[in-house]
């Protein structure tokens, strides 16, 4: 018996794009190409993720992967999420467009991250893991995982990037409310963190360091394992409930989008809404534009290089081919902490490389302006990350000809901004200054990325 | 000979370890392109010598799952830590023996 009545629009399967496009399966460069300093001798191979999740990330055989009943019960508590037409925003923009948005912020933890947090916690608990350790940028993932771990009776430790932790301490209280142990990153708990603190005691922190700290802590404790909230194919897979619902909901309205827009951190909310719509478009012979909107302060797609790179400062994760600004790049401390990843995930990177998605970068002030307008017209305050998607959507709509068929746009509002009220207030008071890329830092990091790729390039490019 | 004895002989050909070793080496050549069976030995370290990472490790387990025709168990795999090729052969030997029973 199910615990919650299930809406017929709730997907019963995750949509696996790797079935349609097996060329997107993640590949990695052999670690033997790394400089032989001997530090890894005697290092054991241990699964950090349950094998079920790894299997999902590499699955090319199944287009639809069944969602376990226990996870469906939990999804049913907050899914399907609303899909609405932004009529008042259309009027304000005077746009020749029908603008739809999918709203992922209405669940307890406030963002789309819960879709994969519940799934991952389920698999970790089933695998006998006692504690899950993770790194979080904006804190949405940390909050979602803390709640999911509480549901599954798992312990949870979160390394949270310093700049965001200090911007919104109340989110930390949410994580603790759900039983998580929260550490500011960089911390003095791990060598990765201590090294970052030695290099820059007042540093803002990065996702690469927070992830490295989580990996280091997980490696020290046999009952703990590392979990990741974005970038992995399995994470994108879990998020496809968003896009599948959107396909059904738009069909009920007799619509199909010409264009799907979402913000881009490492790619989970983007993939979640875009991949099922791409599949549906191909099934029906339609064309569709997929647009990823990134922060202009962390422009991994629009200014990054498609190279092999590490995703964490510890250096143990696979060396995968991604659009990256280099793992040493430290983005300015913008409020959209979820967009500060130095690289996109391997799958969206591959899509960008083959032209399946477009990208644009939006600056912080433009995004806040868009978020305020969205709140004013639609009654929903988007998270700073989601506000980037709104700004991107407004730009796309403004470029559409006033004559002729209206553009049908679907934008993903990946989370609410109610814990970012302080930031919006500062913006409204004119207290937020423009922030731009530190060009010298970016150039240095990209140079290091190129040098890293030259070192690992021989004898073959990649395996 | 009892029926149980004959069935055990039927599903567990001797010597067992050379067969498992061959199966493991074959799987390693699939997930590490460019690797030849002749270049592999039990003393090599999976991480330091063969450059295995978590992605390739997962690919290796999927390959072994297919070759052994078993569903590997999340809980069992979560408890293992493998340093050398010999450790991997030991694991596969345990799984194949259990499956055979």
Coordinates of C-alpha atoms in Angstrom, one line a residue:
Chain A
X1 CA 0.0 0.0 0.0
X2 CA 1.3 3.4 -0.9
X3 CA 1.6 6.0 1.9
X4 CA 0.4 8.9 -0.3
X5 CA -2.1 9.1 -3.1
X6 CA -0.1 9.2 -6.4
X7 CA -1.0 11.7 -9.1
X8 CA -1.2 10.0 -12.5
X9 CA 1.3 12.6 -13.8
X10 CA 4.0 11.3 -11.3
X11 CA 6.5 9.5 -13.5
X12 CA 7.2 5.9 -12.5
X13 CA 10.5 5.8 -14.3
X14 CA 13.6 7.9 -14.7
X15 CA 14.4 8.9 -18.3
X16 CA 17.9 7.7 -19.4
X17 CA 19.3 9.8 -22.3
X18 CA 22.3 7.5 -22.4
X19 CA 20.1 4.9 -24.2
X20 CA 19.4 7.4 -27.0
X21 CA 22.9 8.9 -27.0
X22 CA 25.4 6.4 -25.7
X23 CA 28.2 8.6 -26.9
X24 CA 27.5 10.7 -23.7
X25 CA 28.7 7.9 -21.4
X26 CA 31.4 9.4 -19.2
X27 CA 35.0 8.5 -20.1
X28 CA 38.0 9.2 -18.1
X29 CA 41.7 9.5 -18.6
X30 CA 43.8 6.8 -16.9
X31 CA 45.3 7.9 -13.6
X32 CA 48.7 6.5 -14.7
X33 CA 49.1 9.7 -16.8
X34 CA 49.3 11.7 -13.6
X35 CA 52.8 12.6 -12.4
X36 CA 54.3 9.6 -10.6
X37 CA 55.0 11.0 -7.2
X38 CA 54.2 7.7 -5.5
X39 CA 51.6 9.2 -3.1
X40 CA 48.9 6.9 -4.3
X41 CA 50.9 3.6 -3.9
X42 CA 49.0 1.3 -1.6
X43 CA 45.8 3.3 -2.2
X44 CA 42.8 0.9 -2.2
X45 CA 39.8 1.1 -4.5
X46 CA 36.6 1.4 -2.6
X47 CA 33.1 2.3 -3.9
X48 CA 32.0 5.6 -2.5
X49 CA 28.6 5.4 -4.2
X50 CA 26.4 2.3 -4.1
X51 CA 26.9 0.1 -7.1
X52 CA 23.3 0.7 -8.1
X53 CA 24.0 4.4 -8.6
X54 CA 27.2 3.7 -10.6
X55 CA 25.3 1.2 -12.7
X56 CA 22.7 3.9 -13.5
X57 CA 25.5 6.3 -14.5
X58 CA 26.8 3.9 -17.1
X59 CA 23.5 2.3 -18.3
X60 CA 23.0 2.6 -22.0
X61 CA 20.6 -0.4 -22.3
X62 CA 17.5 1.0 -20.8
X63 CA 15.7 4.2 -21.9
X64 CA 13.4 4.1 -18.8
X65 CA 14.7 3.0 -15.4
X66 CA 12.0 2.0 -12.8
X67 CA 11.8 4.2 -9.7
X68 CA 11.7 2.0 -6.6
X69 CA 8.3 2.1 -4.8
X70 CA 9.8 3.6 -1.6
X71 CA 11.2 6.6 -3.6
X72 CA 7.9 7.0 -5.5
X73 CA 6.1 7.2 -2.1
X74 CA 8.4 10.0 -1.1
X75 CA 8.1 11.8 -4.5
X76 CA 4.3 11.6 -4.2
X77 CA 4.5 13.9 -1.1
X78 CA 5.5 16.8 -3.3
X79 CA 5.3 15.7 -7.0
X80 CA 4.1 16.5 -9.6
X81 CA 5.4 20.0 -9.1
X82 CA 3.4 22.9 -10.7
X83 CA 3.7 24.0 -14.3
X84 CA 2.2 27.4 -14.9
X85 CA 2.0 30.0 -17.6
X86 CA 3.5 33.3 -16.6
X87 CA 0.7 35.4 -18.1
X88 CA 1.5 38.6 -16.1
X89 CA 5.1 38.4 -16.9
X90 CA 4.3 38.0 -20.6
X91 CA 2.2 41.1 -20.4
X92 CA 4.9 43.1 -18.6
X93 CA 7.5 42.0 -21.2
X94 CA 5.2 42.7 -24.1
X95 CA 6.6 39.5 -25.5
X96 CA 5.5 37.6 -28.5
X97 CA 5.8 34.5 -26.4
X98 CA 4.0 32.0 -24.2
X99 CA 6.1 31.6 -21.2
X100 CA 5.7 28.5 -19.0
X101 CA 7.6 27.7 -15.9
X102 CA 8.1 24.6 -13.9
X103 CA 8.4 25.3 -10.1
X104 CA 10.6 23.0 -8.1
X105 CA 10.8 25.2 -5.0
X106 CA 7.6 24.1 -3.2
X107 CA 8.9 21.1 -1.4
X108 CA 10.1 21.2 2.2
X109 CA 13.8 21.7 1.4
X110 CA 13.0 24.3 -1.3
X111 CA 14.7 23.1 -4.5
X112 CA 15.0 20.4 -7.1
X113 CA 17.8 18.8 -5.2
X114 CA 15.4 16.7 -3.2
X115 CA 14.7 14.6 -6.3
X116 CA 18.1 13.0 -6.2
X117 CA 18.7 13.3 -2.5
X118 CA 15.8 11.0 -1.7
X119 CA 17.0 8.5 -4.4
X120 CA 20.6 8.6 -3.3
X121 CA 19.7 8.3 0.4
X122 CA 17.5 5.3 -0.4
X123 CA 20.4 3.5 -2.2
X124 CA 23.0 4.4 0.5
X125 CA 20.8 3.1 3.3
X126 CA 20.1 -0.1 1.3
X127 CA 23.8 -0.6 0.9
X128 CA 24.4 -0.5 4.6
X129 CA 26.1 2.9 4.8
X130 CA 25.6 4.6 8.1
X131 CA 26.7 8.2 7.3
X132 CA 26.8 10.2 4.1
X133 CA 29.3 13.0 3.6
X134 CA 29.0 15.7 1.0
X135 CA 30.1 19.2 -0.2
X136 CA 27.5 21.8 -1.0
X137 CA 27.7 25.2 -2.7
X138 CA 24.5 27.2 -2.4
X139 CA 23.3 24.9 0.4
X140 CA 20.3 23.6 -1.4
X141 CA 21.9 20.2 -1.9
X142 CA 23.1 20.1 1.6
X143 CA 19.7 20.9 2.9
X144 CA 18.0 18.3 0.7
X145 CA 20.5 15.6 1.5
X146 CA 20.2 16.3 5.3
X147 CA 16.4 15.8 5.1
X148 CA 16.7 12.7 2.9
X149 CA 19.2 11.2 5.3
X150 CA 16.9 11.9 8.2
X151 CA 14.1 10.1 6.3
X152 CA 16.3 7.1 5.7
X153 CA 17.9 7.1 9.1
X154 CA 21.4 8.0 7.9
X155 CA 23.8 10.3 9.4
X156 CA 24.8 13.3 7.3
X157 CA 27.9 15.6 7.3
X158 CA 28.0 18.6 5.0
X159 CA 31.0 20.7 4.0
X160 CA 29.5 24.0 3.0
X161 CA 31.4 26.5 0.9
X162 CA 32.3 29.4 3.2
X163 CA 31.0 32.3 1.2
X164 CA 27.5 31.0 0.9
X165 CA 27.4 29.7 4.5
X166 CA 28.1 33.2 5.7
X167 CA 25.6 34.7 3.3
X168 CA 22.7 32.6 4.5
X169 CA 23.3 31.1 7.9
X170 CA 19.6 30.2 8.3
X171 CA 20.0 27.5 5.7
X172 CA 22.6 26.0 7.9
X173 CA 20.0 25.9 10.7
X174 CA 17.7 24.0 8.4
X175 CA 20.4 21.4 7.7
X176 CA 21.0 21.0 11.5
X177 CA 17.3 20.8 12.1
X178 CA 17.4 17.8 9.8
X179 CA 20.2 16.3 11.9
X180 CA 23.2 17.1 9.7
X181 CA 26.6 18.1 11.0
X182 CA 27.6 21.2 9.1
X183 CA 31.2 22.4 8.6
X184 CA 32.4 25.5 6.9
X185 CA 34.8 24.8 4.1
X186 CA 37.7 25.3 4.0
X187 CA 38.0 23.7 7.4
X188 CA 40.9 22.5 9.6
X189 CA 39.3 19.0 9.7
X190 CA 41.1 17.7 6.5
X191 CA 44.4 18.2 4.8
X192 CA 42.6 19.6 1.8
X193 CA 40.9 22.2 3.9
X194 CA 44.1 23.0 5.9
X195 CA 46.0 23.5 2.6
X196 CA 43.3 25.9 1.3
X197 CA 43.4 27.8 4.5
X198 CA 47.2 28.1 4.4
X199 CA 47.1 29.4 0.9
X200 CA 44.3 31.9 1.6
X201 CA 43.1 32.1 5.2
X202 CA 40.3 34.5 4.2
X203 CA 39.4 32.6 1.0
X204 CA 35.7 32.3 0.0
X205 CA 36.0 28.5 -0.5
X206 CA 35.1 26.6 -3.6
X207 CA 33.1 23.5 -4.5
X208 CA 36.3 21.7 -5.5
X209 CA 37.7 22.2 -1.9
X210 CA 34.4 21.3 -0.2
X211 CA 34.1 18.2 -2.3
X212 CA 37.7 17.3 -1.6
X213 CA 37.1 17.7 2.1
X214 CA 34.0 15.5 2.0
X215 CA 35.9 12.8 0.1
X216 CA 38.8 13.0 2.6
X217 CA 36.5 12.6 5.6
X218 CA 34.6 9.7 4.0
X219 CA 37.8 7.9 3.2
X220 CA 38.8 8.0 6.9
X221 CA 35.6 6.3 8.2
X222 CA 34.6 2.9 7.0
X223 CA 30.9 3.6 7.8
X224 CA 30.8 6.8 5.8
X225 CA 30.6 7.4 2.1
X226 CA 30.7 10.4 -0.1
X227 CA 27.6 11.6 -2.1
X228 CA 27.4 14.2 -4.8
X229 CA 24.5 16.5 -5.7
X230 CA 25.3 17.4 -9.3
X231 CA 27.3 16.4 -12.4
X232 CA 27.1 12.6 -12.1
X233 CA 24.9 11.0 -14.8
X234 CA 22.9 9.2 -12.1
X235 CA 22.1 12.6 -10.5
X236 CA 20.8 13.9 -13.8
X237 CA 18.8 10.7 -14.2
X238 CA 17.0 11.2 -10.9
X239 CA 16.2 14.8 -11.9
X240 CA 14.4 13.7 -15.1
X241 CA 11.1 13.5 -13.2
X242 CA 11.0 17.3 -13.7
X243 CA 11.1 17.1 -17.5
X244 CA 8.9 14.1 -17.8
X245 CA 6.2 15.8 -15.8
X246 CA 6.6 18.9 -17.9
X247 CA 6.1 17.0 -21.1
X248 CA 2.8 15.6 -19.8
X249 CA 1.6 18.9 -18.3
X250 CA 2.3 20.8 -21.5
X251 CA 0.6 18.1 -23.5
X252 CA -2.5 18.6 -21.4
X253 CA -2.4 22.3 -22.4
X254 CA -1.8 21.3 -26.1
X255 CA 1.7 22.8 -26.0
X256 CA 5.2 21.8 -26.6
X257 CA 8.1 24.2 -26.0
X258 CA 10.3 25.6 -28.7
X259 CA 12.9 26.4 -26.1
X260 CA 13.8 25.1 -22.7
X261 CA 15.9 27.2 -20.4
X262 CA 17.5 26.4 -17.0
X263 CA 20.5 27.7 -15.0
X264 CA 23.7 25.7 -15.1
X265 CA 25.8 24.9 -12.1
X266 CA 27.1 21.4 -13.0
X267 CA 23.9 20.5 -14.8
X268 CA 21.4 18.7 -12.7
X269 CA 18.4 21.0 -12.9
X270 CA 19.2 21.7 -16.5
X271 CA 19.5 18.0 -17.4
X272 CA 16.4 17.3 -15.3
X273 CA 14.1 19.5 -17.3
X274 CA 15.9 19.4 -20.7
X275 CA 16.7 15.7 -21.3
X276 CA 13.2 14.3 -21.3
X277 CA 12.0 17.2 -23.5
X278 CA 14.9 16.4 -25.9
X279 CA 13.8 12.8 -25.9
X280 CA 10.1 13.8 -26.5
X281 CA 11.1 16.2 -29.3
X282 CA 13.1 13.5 -31.1
X283 CA 10.3 11.0 -30.6
X284 CA 7.9 13.4 -32.3
X285 CA 10.2 14.8 -34.9
X286 CA 10.2 18.3 -33.4
X287 CA 13.1 20.6 -33.0
X288 CA 13.9 22.1 -29.6
X289 CA 16.4 24.6 -28.3
X290 CA 18.0 23.8 -25.0
X291 CA 19.7 26.9 -23.3
X292 CA 21.9 26.7 -20.2
X293 CA 22.3 30.0 -18.3
X294 CA 25.4 30.3 -16.2
X295 CA 26.8 33.0 -14.0
X296 CA 29.0 35.5 -15.8
X297 CA 31.4 35.2 -12.9
X298 CA 31.8 31.4 -13.5
X299 CA 31.4 31.1 -17.3
X300 CA 32.5 27.5 -17.7
X301 CA 30.6 26.9 -20.9
X302 CA 30.9 30.3 -22.6
X303 CA 34.6 30.8 -21.7
X304 CA 35.8 27.5 -20.4
X305 CA 37.9 24.9 -22.3
X306 CA 36.7 21.4 -23.2
X307 CA 39.5 19.5 -21.5
X308 CA 40.2 16.7 -19.0
X309 CA 40.0 17.9 -15.5
X310 CA 39.6 17.0 -11.8
X311 CA 36.4 17.9 -10.0
X312 CA 37.8 18.0 -6.5
X313 CA 40.8 19.5 -4.8
X314 CA 41.8 16.1 -3.3
X315 CA 42.4 14.8 -6.7
X316 CA 40.9 11.3 -6.4
X317 CA 37.8 11.7 -8.6
X318 CA 37.9 10.5 -12.2
X319 CA 39.7 12.8 -14.7
X320 CA 36.8 13.5 -17.1
X321 CA 36.4 15.6 -20.1
X322 CA 34.4 18.7 -19.2
X323 CA 34.0 22.3 -20.0
X324 CA 36.1 23.8 -17.3
X325 CA 37.7 27.0 -16.0
X326 CA 40.3 24.9 -14.2
X327 CA 39.9 23.3 -10.8
X328 CA 42.0 26.1 -9.2
X329 CA 39.7 28.8 -10.4
X330 CA 38.1 30.7 -7.4
X331 CA 34.9 32.4 -8.6
X332 CA 33.9 35.7 -6.9
X333 CA 31.5 35.1 -4.0
X334 CA 28.2 35.8 -5.8
X335 CA 24.9 35.0 -4.2
X336 CA 24.2 32.2 -6.7
X337 CA 26.5 29.8 -5.0
X338 CA 25.1 26.9 -6.8
X339 CA 26.5 28.3 -10.1
X340 CA 30.1 28.5 -8.8
X341 CA 31.3 25.0 -9.9
X342 CA 34.4 25.4 -12.0
X343 CA 33.2 22.9 -14.5
X344 CA 30.0 21.5 -16.0
X345 CA 29.3 17.8 -15.6
X346 CA 30.5 15.4 -18.3
X347 CA 27.1 14.9 -19.9
X348 CA 26.1 18.5 -20.4
X349 CA 29.6 19.2 -21.5
X350 CA 29.4 16.6 -24.2
X351 CA 26.0 18.1 -25.2
X352 CA 27.5 21.5 -25.5
X353 CA 30.5 20.2 -27.5
X354 CA 28.2 18.6 -30.1
X355 CA 25.9 21.6 -30.3
X356 CA 22.9 20.0 -28.6
X357 CA 22.7 22.8 -26.1
X358 CA 23.4 26.5 -26.2
X359 CA 24.8 28.6 -23.4
X360 CA 24.7 32.2 -22.2
X361 CA 26.1 34.0 -19.2
X362 CA 24.2 36.4 -17.0
X363 CA 25.7 38.9 -14.5
X364 CA 24.5 39.0 -10.9
X365 CA 22.6 42.4 -11.1
X366 CA 20.7 41.3 -14.2
X367 CA 19.7 38.1 -12.5
X368 CA 18.4 39.9 -9.4
X369 CA 16.5 42.3 -11.5
X370 CA 14.9 39.4 -13.3
X371 CA 14.1 37.6 -10.1
X372 CA 12.4 40.7 -8.6
X373 CA 10.3 41.1 -11.8
X374 CA 9.3 37.4 -11.6
X375 CA 8.3 37.8 -8.0
X376 CA 6.3 40.9 -8.7
X377 CA 4.4 39.3 -11.6
X378 CA 4.2 35.6 -10.6
X379 CA 4.3 35.7 -6.8
X380 CA 7.3 33.5 -6.6
X381 CA 10.7 34.6 -5.5
X382 CA 13.2 32.5 -7.4
X383 CA 16.5 31.4 -5.9
X384 CA 19.5 33.5 -7.1
X385 CA 20.5 30.5 -9.3
X386 CA 17.0 30.2 -10.8
X387 CA 16.9 34.0 -11.3
X388 CA 19.7 33.5 -13.8
X389 CA 17.4 31.2 -15.8
X390 CA 14.6 33.9 -15.7
X391 CA 17.1 36.5 -16.9
X392 CA 18.2 34.2 -19.7
X393 CA 14.6 33.5 -20.7
X394 CA 13.8 37.3 -20.8
X395 CA 16.8 37.8 -23.1
X396 CA 15.7 35.0 -25.4
X397 CA 12.1 36.3 -25.5
X398 CA 13.2 39.8 -26.2
X399 CA 15.1 38.7 -29.3
X400 CA 12.1 36.8 -30.7
X401 CA 10.4 38.8 -33.6
X402 CA 7.3 40.7 -32.6
X403 CA 5.5 39.4 -35.7
X404 CA 4.8 35.8 -36.6
X405 CA 4.2 32.8 -34.4
X406 CA 4.8 33.3 -30.7
X407 CA 7.7 31.6 -29.1
X408 CA 6.8 28.9 -26.6
X409 CA 9.3 28.9 -23.8
X410 CA 9.7 26.6 -20.7
X411 CA 11.9 27.8 -17.9
X412 CA 12.8 25.8 -14.8
X413 CA 12.6 27.6 -11.5
X414 CA 14.8 25.2 -9.6
X415 CA 14.3 26.6 -6.1
X416 CA 12.8 29.4 -4.1
X417 CA 14.7 32.4 -2.8
X418 CA 13.0 32.8 0.5
X419 CA 16.3 32.1 2.3
X420 CA 17.9 34.7 0.0
X421 CA 15.6 37.6 1.1
X422 CA 18.6 39.4 2.6
X423 CA 20.3 39.4 -0.8
X424 CA 17.2 40.6 -2.6
X425 CA 16.8 43.3 0.0
X426 CA 20.4 44.4 -0.5
X427 CA 19.8 44.4 -4.2
X428 CA 16.6 46.5 -3.8
X429 CA 18.5 49.0 -1.7
X430 CA 21.2 49.3 -4.3
X431 CA 23.8 47.8 -2.0
X432 CA 25.1 45.1 -4.4
X433 CA 27.9 46.2 -6.6
X434 CA 28.6 44.6 -10.0
X435 CA 30.8 41.6 -9.8
X436 CA 32.9 40.4 -12.7
X437 CA 35.4 37.7 -13.4
X438 CA 38.9 38.1 -12.0
X439 CA 40.6 37.9 -15.4
X440 CA 44.1 37.3 -14.0
X441 CA 42.8 34.5 -11.8
X442 CA 40.9 33.0 -14.7
X443 CA 43.8 33.2 -17.1
X444 CA 46.1 31.5 -14.5
X445 CA 43.6 28.7 -13.9
X446 CA 43.0 28.1 -17.6
X447 CA 46.8 28.0 -18.2
X448 CA 47.1 25.4 -15.4
X449 CA 44.3 23.4 -17.0
X450 CA 46.1 23.4 -20.4
X451 CA 49.4 22.4 -18.8
X452 CA 47.6 19.6 -16.9
X453 CA 46.2 18.3 -20.2
X454 CA 49.5 18.4 -21.9
X455 CA 51.0 16.3 -19.1
X456 CA 48.4 13.6 -19.4
X457 CA 48.1 13.8 -23.2
X458 CA 50.6 11.1 -24.1
X459 CA 50.7 8.5 -25.6
X460 CA 47.0 8.6 -26.6
X461 CA 44.6 11.5 -26.1
X462 CA 42.2 9.5 -23.9
X463 CA 40.7 6.2 -23.2
Chain B
X1 CA 29.5 -40.6 -5.6
X2 CA 26.6 -38.6 -4.1
X3 CA 24.4 -36.4 -6.3
X4 CA 25.5 -33.3 -4.4
X5 CA 29.2 -34.1 -5.0
X6 CA 28.7 -34.6 -8.8
X7 CA 26.8 -31.3 -9.1
X8 CA 29.5 -29.4 -7.3
X9 CA 32.1 -30.8 -9.6
X10 CA 30.0 -29.9 -12.6
X11 CA 29.7 -26.2 -11.6
X12 CA 33.2 -25.7 -10.1
X13 CA 35.8 -26.9 -12.6
X14 CA 39.3 -27.3 -11.1
X15 CA 41.6 -25.6 -10.9
X16 CA 39.3 -22.7 -10.2
X17 CA 41.7 -19.8 -9.6
X18 CA 43.3 -19.8 -13.1
X19 CA 39.9 -19.6 -14.7
X20 CA 38.9 -16.7 -12.5
X21 CA 42.2 -15.0 -13.1
X22 CA 41.7 -15.3 -16.8
X23 CA 38.2 -13.9 -16.5
X24 CA 39.5 -10.9 -14.4
X25 CA 42.3 -10.2 -16.8
X26 CA 39.9 -10.2 -19.7
X27 CA 37.6 -7.8 -17.9
X28 CA 40.5 -5.5 -17.1
X29 CA 41.5 -5.3 -20.8
X30 CA 37.9 -4.2 -21.6
X31 CA 37.8 -1.4 -19.1
X32 CA 41.4 -0.3 -19.6
X33 CA 41.8 0.0 -23.4
X34 CA 45.2 -0.6 -24.7
X35 CA 46.0 -3.1 -21.9
X36 CA 47.2 -6.5 -22.9
X37 CA 46.6 -9.7 -20.8
X38 CA 50.3 -10.4 -21.0
X39 CA 51.1 -7.2 -19.2
X40 CA 48.9 -7.9 -16.2
X41 CA 49.9 -9.7 -13.0
X42 CA 48.4 -10.3 -9.6
X43 CA 50.8 -8.0 -7.8
X44 CA 49.9 -4.9 -9.7
X45 CA 48.0 -2.2 -7.8
X46 CA 44.7 -1.3 -9.4
X47 CA 44.9 2.4 -8.5
X48 CA 48.6 3.2 -8.6
X49 CA 49.7 0.8 -11.4
X50 CA 46.7 0.4 -13.6
X51 CA 45.2 3.8 -13.2
X52 CA 41.8 2.6 -12.1
X53 CA 39.4 5.2 -10.7
X54 CA 35.9 4.9 -9.4
X55 CA 34.4 5.2 -12.9
X56 CA 36.5 2.4 -14.3
X57 CA 36.0 0.4 -11.2
X58 CA 32.2 0.6 -11.7
X59 CA 32.7 -0.3 -15.4
X60 CA 34.8 -3.3 -14.3
X61 CA 32.1 -4.5 -11.9
X62 CA 29.5 -4.2 -14.6
X63 CA 31.8 -6.2 -16.9
X64 CA 32.3 -8.9 -14.3
X65 CA 28.6 -9.0 -13.5
X66 CA 28.0 -9.8 -17.2
X67 CA 30.7 -12.4 -17.4
X68 CA 29.6 -14.1 -14.1
X69 CA 25.9 -13.7 -14.9
X70 CA 25.2 -12.5 -11.4
X71 CA 23.7 -9.4 -9.9
X72 CA 26.3 -7.9 -7.7
X73 CA 25.0 -6.8 -4.3
X74 CA 25.3 -3.1 -3.2
X75 CA 25.9 -4.0 0.5
X76 CA 28.6 -6.5 -0.2
X77 CA 30.4 -4.2 -2.6
X78 CA 30.3 -1.3 -0.2
X79 CA 32.4 -3.3 2.3
X80 CA 35.3 -4.2 0.0
X81 CA 38.6 -2.3 -0.5
X82 CA 40.8 -3.6 -3.3
X83 CA 44.5 -2.7 -3.6
X84 CA 45.9 -5.3 -6.0
X85 CA 44.8 -7.4 -8.9
X86 CA 45.1 -10.4 -6.6
X87 CA 42.5 -8.8 -4.2
X88 CA 40.2 -8.5 -7.2
X89 CA 40.7 -12.1 -8.2
X90 CA 39.9 -13.1 -4.6
X91 CA 36.7 -11.2 -4.7
X92 CA 35.6 -12.7 -8.0
X93 CA 36.5 -16.1 -6.8
X94 CA 34.4 -15.7 -3.7
X95 CA 31.4 -14.5 -5.7
X96 CA 31.7 -17.2 -8.4
X97 CA 32.0 -19.9 -5.8
X98 CA 29.0 -18.7 -3.9
X99 CA 27.0 -18.4 -7.1
X100 CA 28.0 -21.9 -8.1
X101 CA 26.6 -23.2 -4.8

